[in-house]
Short mmCIF file of C-alpha atoms in Angstrom, two decimals:
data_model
loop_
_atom_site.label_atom_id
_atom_site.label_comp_id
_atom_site.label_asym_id
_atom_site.label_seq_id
_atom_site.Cartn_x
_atom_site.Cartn_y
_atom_site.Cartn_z
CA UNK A 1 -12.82 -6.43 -34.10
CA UNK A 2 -14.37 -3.51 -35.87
CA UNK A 3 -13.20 0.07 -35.58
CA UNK A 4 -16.52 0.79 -33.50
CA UNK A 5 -15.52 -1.86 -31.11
CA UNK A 6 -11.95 -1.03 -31.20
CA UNK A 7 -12.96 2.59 -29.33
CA UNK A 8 -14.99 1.14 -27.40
CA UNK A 9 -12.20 -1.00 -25.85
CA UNK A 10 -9.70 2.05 -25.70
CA UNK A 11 -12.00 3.91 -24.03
CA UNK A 12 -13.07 0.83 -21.71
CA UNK A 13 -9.14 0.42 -20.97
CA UNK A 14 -8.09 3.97 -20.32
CA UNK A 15 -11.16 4.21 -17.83
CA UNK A 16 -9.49 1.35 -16.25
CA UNK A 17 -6.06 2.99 -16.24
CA UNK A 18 -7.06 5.85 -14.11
CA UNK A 19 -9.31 3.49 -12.07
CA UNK A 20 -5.94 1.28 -11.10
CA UNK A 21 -4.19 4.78 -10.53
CA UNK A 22 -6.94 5.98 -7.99
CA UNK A 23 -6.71 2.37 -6.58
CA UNK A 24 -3.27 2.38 -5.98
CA UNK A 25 -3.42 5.58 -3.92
CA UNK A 26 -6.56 4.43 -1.69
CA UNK A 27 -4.16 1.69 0.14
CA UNK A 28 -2.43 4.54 1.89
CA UNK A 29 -5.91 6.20 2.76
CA UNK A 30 -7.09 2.99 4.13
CA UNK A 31 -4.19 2.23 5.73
CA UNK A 32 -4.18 5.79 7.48
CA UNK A 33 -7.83 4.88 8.47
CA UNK A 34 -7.56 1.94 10.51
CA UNK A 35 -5.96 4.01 12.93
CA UNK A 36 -9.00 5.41 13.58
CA UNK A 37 -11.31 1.76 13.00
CA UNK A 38 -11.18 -1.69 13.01
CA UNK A 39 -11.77 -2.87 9.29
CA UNK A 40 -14.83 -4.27 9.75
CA UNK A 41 -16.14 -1.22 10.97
CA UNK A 42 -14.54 0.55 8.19
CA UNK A 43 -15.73 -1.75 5.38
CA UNK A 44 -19.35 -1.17 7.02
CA UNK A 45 -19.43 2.51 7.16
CA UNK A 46 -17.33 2.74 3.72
CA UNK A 47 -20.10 0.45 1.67
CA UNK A 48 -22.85 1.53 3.49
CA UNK A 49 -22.12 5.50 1.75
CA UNK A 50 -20.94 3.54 -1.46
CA UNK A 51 -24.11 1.78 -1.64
CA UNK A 52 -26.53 4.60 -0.67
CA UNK A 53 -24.96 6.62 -3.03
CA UNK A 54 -25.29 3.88 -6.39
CA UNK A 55 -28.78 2.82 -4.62
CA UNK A 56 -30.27 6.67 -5.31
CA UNK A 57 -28.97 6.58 -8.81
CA UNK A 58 -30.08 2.76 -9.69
CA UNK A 59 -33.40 2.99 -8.06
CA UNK A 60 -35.84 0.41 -9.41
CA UNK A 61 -32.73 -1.07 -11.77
CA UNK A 62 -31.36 -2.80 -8.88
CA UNK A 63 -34.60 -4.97 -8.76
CA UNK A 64 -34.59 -6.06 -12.58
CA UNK A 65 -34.81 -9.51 -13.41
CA UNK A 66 -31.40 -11.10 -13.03
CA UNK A 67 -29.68 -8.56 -10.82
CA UNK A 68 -29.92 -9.45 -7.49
CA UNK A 69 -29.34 -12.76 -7.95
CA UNK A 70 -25.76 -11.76 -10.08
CA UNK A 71 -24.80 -8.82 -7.29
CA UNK A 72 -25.24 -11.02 -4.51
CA UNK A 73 -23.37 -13.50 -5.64
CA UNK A 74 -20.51 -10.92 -6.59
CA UNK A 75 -21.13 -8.92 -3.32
CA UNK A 76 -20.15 -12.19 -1.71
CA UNK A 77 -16.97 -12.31 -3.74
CA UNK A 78 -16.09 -8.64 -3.20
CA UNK A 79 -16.54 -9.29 0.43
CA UNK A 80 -14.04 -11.41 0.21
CA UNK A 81 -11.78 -9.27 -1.70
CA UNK A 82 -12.27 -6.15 0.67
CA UNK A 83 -11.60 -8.14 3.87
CA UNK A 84 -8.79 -9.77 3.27
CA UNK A 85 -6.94 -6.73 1.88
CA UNK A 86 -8.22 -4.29 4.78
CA UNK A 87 -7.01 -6.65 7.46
CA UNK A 88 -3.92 -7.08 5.94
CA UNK A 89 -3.36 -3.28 5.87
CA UNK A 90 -3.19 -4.03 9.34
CA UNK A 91 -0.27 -6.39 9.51
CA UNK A 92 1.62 -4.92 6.57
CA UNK A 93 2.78 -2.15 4.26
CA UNK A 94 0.32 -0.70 1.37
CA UNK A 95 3.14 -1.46 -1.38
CA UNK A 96 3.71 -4.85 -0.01
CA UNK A 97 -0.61 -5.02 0.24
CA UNK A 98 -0.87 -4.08 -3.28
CA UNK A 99 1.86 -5.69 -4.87
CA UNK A 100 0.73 -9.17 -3.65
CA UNK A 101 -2.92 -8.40 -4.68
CA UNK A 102 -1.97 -7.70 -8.08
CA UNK A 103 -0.91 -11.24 -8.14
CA UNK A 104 -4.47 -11.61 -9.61
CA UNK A 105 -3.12 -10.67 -12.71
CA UNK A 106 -1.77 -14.36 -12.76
CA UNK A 107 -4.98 -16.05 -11.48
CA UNK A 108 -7.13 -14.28 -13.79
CA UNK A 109 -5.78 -16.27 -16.65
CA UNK A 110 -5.67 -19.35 -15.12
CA UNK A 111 -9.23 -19.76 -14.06
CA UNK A 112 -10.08 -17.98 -17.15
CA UNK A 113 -8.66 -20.69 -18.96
CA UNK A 114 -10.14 -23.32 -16.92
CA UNK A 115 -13.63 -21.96 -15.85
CA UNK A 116 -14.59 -19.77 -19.48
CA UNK A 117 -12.12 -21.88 -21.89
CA UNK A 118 -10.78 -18.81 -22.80
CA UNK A 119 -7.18 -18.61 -24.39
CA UNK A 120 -5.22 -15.43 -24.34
CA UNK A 121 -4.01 -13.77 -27.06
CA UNK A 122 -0.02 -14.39 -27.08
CA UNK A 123 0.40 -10.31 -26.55
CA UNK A 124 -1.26 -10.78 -23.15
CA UNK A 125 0.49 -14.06 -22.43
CA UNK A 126 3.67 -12.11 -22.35
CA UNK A 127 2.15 -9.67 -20.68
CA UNK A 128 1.11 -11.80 -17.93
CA UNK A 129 4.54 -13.31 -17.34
CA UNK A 130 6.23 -10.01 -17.04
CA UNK A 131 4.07 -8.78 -14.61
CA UNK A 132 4.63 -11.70 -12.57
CA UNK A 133 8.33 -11.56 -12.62
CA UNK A 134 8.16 -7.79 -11.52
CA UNK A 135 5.47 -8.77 -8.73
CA UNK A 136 8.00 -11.44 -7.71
CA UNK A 137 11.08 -8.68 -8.02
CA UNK A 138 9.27 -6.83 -5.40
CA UNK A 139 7.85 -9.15 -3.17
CA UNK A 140 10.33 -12.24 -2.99
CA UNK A 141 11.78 -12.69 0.47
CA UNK A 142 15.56 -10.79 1.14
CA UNK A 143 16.58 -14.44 2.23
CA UNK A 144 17.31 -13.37 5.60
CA UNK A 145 16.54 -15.55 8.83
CA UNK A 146 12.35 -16.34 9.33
CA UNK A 147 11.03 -13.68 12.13
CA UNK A 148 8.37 -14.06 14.18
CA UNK A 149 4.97 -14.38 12.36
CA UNK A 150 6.60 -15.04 9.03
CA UNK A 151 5.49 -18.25 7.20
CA UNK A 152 7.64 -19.05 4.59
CA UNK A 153 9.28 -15.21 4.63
CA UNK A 154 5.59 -13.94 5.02
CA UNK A 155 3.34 -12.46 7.33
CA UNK A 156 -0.22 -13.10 7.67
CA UNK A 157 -1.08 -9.71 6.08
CA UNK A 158 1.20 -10.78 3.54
CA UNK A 159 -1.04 -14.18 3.13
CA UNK A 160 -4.30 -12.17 3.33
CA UNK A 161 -2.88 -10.25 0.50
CA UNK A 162 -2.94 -13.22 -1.47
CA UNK A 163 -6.16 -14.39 -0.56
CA UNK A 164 -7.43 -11.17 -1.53
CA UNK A 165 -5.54 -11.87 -4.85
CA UNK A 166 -7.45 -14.77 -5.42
CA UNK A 167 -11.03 -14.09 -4.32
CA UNK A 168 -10.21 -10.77 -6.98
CA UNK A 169 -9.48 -12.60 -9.97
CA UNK A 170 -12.79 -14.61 -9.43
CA UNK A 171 -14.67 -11.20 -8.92
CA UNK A 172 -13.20 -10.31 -12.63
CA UNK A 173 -13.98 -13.30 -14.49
CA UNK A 174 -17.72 -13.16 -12.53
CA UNK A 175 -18.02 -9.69 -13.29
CA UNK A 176 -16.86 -10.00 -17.24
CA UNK A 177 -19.40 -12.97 -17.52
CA UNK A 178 -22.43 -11.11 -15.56
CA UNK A 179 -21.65 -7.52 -16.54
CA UNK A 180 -23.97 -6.27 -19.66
CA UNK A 181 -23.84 -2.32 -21.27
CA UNK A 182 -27.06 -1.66 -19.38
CA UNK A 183 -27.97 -2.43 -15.90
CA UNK A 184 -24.18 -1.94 -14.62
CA UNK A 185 -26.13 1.10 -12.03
CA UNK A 186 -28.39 -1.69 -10.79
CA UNK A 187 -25.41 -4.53 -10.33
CA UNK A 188 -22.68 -2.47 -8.66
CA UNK A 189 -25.56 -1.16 -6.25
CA UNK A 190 -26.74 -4.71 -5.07
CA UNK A 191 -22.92 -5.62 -4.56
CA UNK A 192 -22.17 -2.53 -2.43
CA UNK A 193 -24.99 -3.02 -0.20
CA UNK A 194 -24.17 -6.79 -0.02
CA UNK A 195 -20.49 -6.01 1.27
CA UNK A 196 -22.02 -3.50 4.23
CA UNK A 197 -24.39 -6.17 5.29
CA UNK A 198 -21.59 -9.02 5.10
CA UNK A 199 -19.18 -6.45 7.13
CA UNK A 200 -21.60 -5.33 9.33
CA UNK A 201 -22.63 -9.43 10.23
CA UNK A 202 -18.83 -9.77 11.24
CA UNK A 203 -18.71 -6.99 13.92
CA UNK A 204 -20.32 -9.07 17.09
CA UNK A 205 -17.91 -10.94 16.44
CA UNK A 206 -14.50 -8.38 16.14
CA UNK A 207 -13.05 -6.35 18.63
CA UNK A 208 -14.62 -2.93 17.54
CA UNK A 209 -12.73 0.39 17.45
CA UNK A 210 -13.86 3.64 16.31
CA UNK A 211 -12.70 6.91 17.17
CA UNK A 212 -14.45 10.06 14.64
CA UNK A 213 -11.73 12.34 13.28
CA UNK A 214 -11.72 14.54 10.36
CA UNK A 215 -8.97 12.02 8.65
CA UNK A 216 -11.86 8.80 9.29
CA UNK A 217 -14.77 10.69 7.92
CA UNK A 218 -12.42 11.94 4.59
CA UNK A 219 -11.05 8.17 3.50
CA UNK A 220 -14.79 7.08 4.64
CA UNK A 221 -16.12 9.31 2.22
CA UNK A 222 -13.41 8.92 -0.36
CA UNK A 223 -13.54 5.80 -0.27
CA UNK A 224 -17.22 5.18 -0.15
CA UNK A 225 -18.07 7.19 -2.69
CA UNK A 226 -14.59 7.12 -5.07
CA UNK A 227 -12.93 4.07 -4.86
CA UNK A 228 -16.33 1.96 -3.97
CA UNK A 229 -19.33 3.96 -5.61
CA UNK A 230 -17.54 5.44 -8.91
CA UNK A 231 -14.49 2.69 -8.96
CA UNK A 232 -16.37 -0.72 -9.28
CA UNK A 233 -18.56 0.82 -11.56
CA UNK A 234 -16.14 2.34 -14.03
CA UNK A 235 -15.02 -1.52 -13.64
CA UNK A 236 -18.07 -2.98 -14.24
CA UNK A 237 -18.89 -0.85 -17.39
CA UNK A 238 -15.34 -1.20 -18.67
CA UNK A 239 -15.12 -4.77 -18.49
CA UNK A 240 -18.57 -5.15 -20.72
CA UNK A 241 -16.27 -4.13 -23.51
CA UNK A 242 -13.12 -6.31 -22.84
CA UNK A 243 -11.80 -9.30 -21.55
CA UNK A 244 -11.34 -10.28 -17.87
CA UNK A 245 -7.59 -11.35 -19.02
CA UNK A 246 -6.77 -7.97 -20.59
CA UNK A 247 -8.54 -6.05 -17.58
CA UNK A 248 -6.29 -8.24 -14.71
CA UNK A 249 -2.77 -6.93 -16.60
CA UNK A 250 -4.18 -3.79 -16.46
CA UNK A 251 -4.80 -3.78 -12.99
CA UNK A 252 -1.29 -5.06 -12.56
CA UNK A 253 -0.25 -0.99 -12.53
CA UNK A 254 -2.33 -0.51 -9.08
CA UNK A 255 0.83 -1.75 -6.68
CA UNK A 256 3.14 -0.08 -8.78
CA UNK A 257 0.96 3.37 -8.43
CA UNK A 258 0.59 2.69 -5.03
CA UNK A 259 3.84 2.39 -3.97
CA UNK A 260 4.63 5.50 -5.48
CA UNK A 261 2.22 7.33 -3.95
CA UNK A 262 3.62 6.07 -0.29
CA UNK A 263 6.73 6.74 -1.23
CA UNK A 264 5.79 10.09 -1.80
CA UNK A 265 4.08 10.92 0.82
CA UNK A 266 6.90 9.21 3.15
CA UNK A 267 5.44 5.83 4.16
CA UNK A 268 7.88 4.10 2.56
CA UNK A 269 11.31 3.48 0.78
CA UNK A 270 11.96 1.35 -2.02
CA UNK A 271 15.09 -0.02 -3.23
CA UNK A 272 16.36 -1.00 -7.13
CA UNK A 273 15.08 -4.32 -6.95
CA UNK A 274 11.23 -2.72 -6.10
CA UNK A 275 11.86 -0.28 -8.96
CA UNK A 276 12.88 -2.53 -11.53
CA UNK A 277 10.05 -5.35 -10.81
CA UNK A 278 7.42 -1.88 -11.08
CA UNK A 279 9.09 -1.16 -14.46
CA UNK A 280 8.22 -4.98 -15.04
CA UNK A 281 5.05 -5.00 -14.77
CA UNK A 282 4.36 -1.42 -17.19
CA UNK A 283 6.28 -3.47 -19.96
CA UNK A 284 3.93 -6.20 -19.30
CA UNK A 285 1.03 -4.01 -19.64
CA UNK A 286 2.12 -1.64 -22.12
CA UNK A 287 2.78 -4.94 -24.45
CA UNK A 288 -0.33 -6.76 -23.54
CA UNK A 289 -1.66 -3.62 -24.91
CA UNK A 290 0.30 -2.52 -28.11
CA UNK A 291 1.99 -5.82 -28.81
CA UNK A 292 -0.74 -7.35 -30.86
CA UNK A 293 -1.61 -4.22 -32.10
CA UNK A 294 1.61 -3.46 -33.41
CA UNK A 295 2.05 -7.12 -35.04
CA UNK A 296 -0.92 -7.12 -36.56
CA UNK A 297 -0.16 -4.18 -38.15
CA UNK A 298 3.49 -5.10 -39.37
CA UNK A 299 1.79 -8.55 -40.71
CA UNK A 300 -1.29 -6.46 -42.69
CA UNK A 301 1.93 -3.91 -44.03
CA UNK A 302 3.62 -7.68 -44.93
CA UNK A 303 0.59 -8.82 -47.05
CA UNK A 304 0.44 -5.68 -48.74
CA UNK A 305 1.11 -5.95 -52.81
CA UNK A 306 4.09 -3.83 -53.55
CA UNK A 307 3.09 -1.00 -56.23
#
């Protein structure tokens, strides 16, 4: 890669850094909001200000040749992704939410393999199976006797979780394959509106809840425009300059930021065995990151003639 596209890629992966980081914190906020909403009525009002807001600034982009047909089909996806994980808030903790999502970061190469023929680079390989044993650290079941609603030491917001782990990893290998460096204005909008129309087809069909408060309007808004609006298209532009693999291990950070953040704030409390599978998954990113990085470099100092 040249040293052009080498920036380019830093800068793609530390917007993705403080995208995961801003992720990690919104499963509290949502959480917080479903007091106040069902999810579908959430995910409706939440994509309906995303969408307005990347509609205004896409205008006539969103109709260009190509892009409705791409965002629908990733609206679709993201649909997916969003409802899953919001109804699981409902049925489980945000670190437990986010910790089982980020087990996309082991899909992500799988179907990459399978579906683009891609093969990882042995830096991200690693990578991958560290994060997986930390996601596994925190998540495995304490071995105690099956409660009620547990399947196999889960609970269905545990299972959603997953789901939403898998319909993700799909929405990043669609999204590296579809996303260009222009047009990513006219893509994200068509998905965003696609979600509130998909959410908004599921409420005859929900029990519907919504009371207004102060704490609804702020995560509607934060999340609409913040984690919806700004987040998926950071993501969008950032993976047009790297891989879908690379991008997953990244995003492997987001259940270990938010389960910081709800500790924090009191939500939660998280024994050694949490906080060593979090510091699991930062070795696995940092070496998916630096490791071939630093080989390479050690190899080219290797080749080098002595004076």
């Amino acid at each position: 890669m040249t040293q052009e596209g080498d920036g380019a890629r830093w800068r793609a992966d530390g917007a993705l850094v403080l995208l995961t980081v801003f992720w990690g914190v919104t499963f509290v906020v949502v959480k917080d909001a479903l007091a106040f909403a069902d999810p579908f009525t959430f995910l409706t009002l939440r994509f309906a200000v995303g969408g307005a807001v990347m509609a205004a600034l896409a205008g006539r982009r969103m109709f260009a040749p190509g892009t409705v047909k791409k965002g629908a089909l990733l609206s679709a996806v993201l649909f997916l992704c969003f409802a899953f994980q919001t109804v699981a808030l409902t049925d489980t903790t945000p670190s437990r939410a986010a910790f089982l999502t980020g087990l996309n970061v082991l899909f992500v190469p799988l179907f990459s393999v399978v579906l683009l023929k891609h093969i990882p680079r042995w830096g991200t390989f690693v990578g991958v199976v560290l994060a997986a044993v930390g996601l596994y650290a925190l998540t495995r079941p304490t071995g105690g006797p099956v409660q009620s609603g547990h399947f196999l030491g889960l609970y269905l917001g545990d299972w959603l979780s997953i789901g939403c782990a898998v319909a993700y990893a799909v929405h990043i290998l669609l999204t590296e394959r579809f996303a260009s460096r222009d047009g990513v204005l006219g893509l994200v909008a068509v998905q965003l509106l696609g979600v509130m129309v998909l959410s908004a087809l599921c409420l005859p069909f929900v029990e519907r809840r919504l009371s207004w408060t102060p704490s609804l309007v702020g995560a509607v808004l934060t999340c609409g425009v913040l984690a919806s609006a700004v987040a998926i298209g950071v993501q969008t532009w950032g993976q047009a300059r790297t891989t879908a693999v690379h991008a997953a291990v990244i995003f492997a950070m987001e259940p270990v930021f938010a389960s910081a953040y709800s500790v924090a704030v009191g939500r939660e409390v998280l024994g050694p065995r949490e906080w060593v599978g979090g510091a699991l998954i930062l070795l696995g990113v940092l070496i998916s990151e630096l490791g071939p990085v630093v080989w390479d470099g050690w190899r080219a100092r290797g080749r080098t003639p002595a004076a």
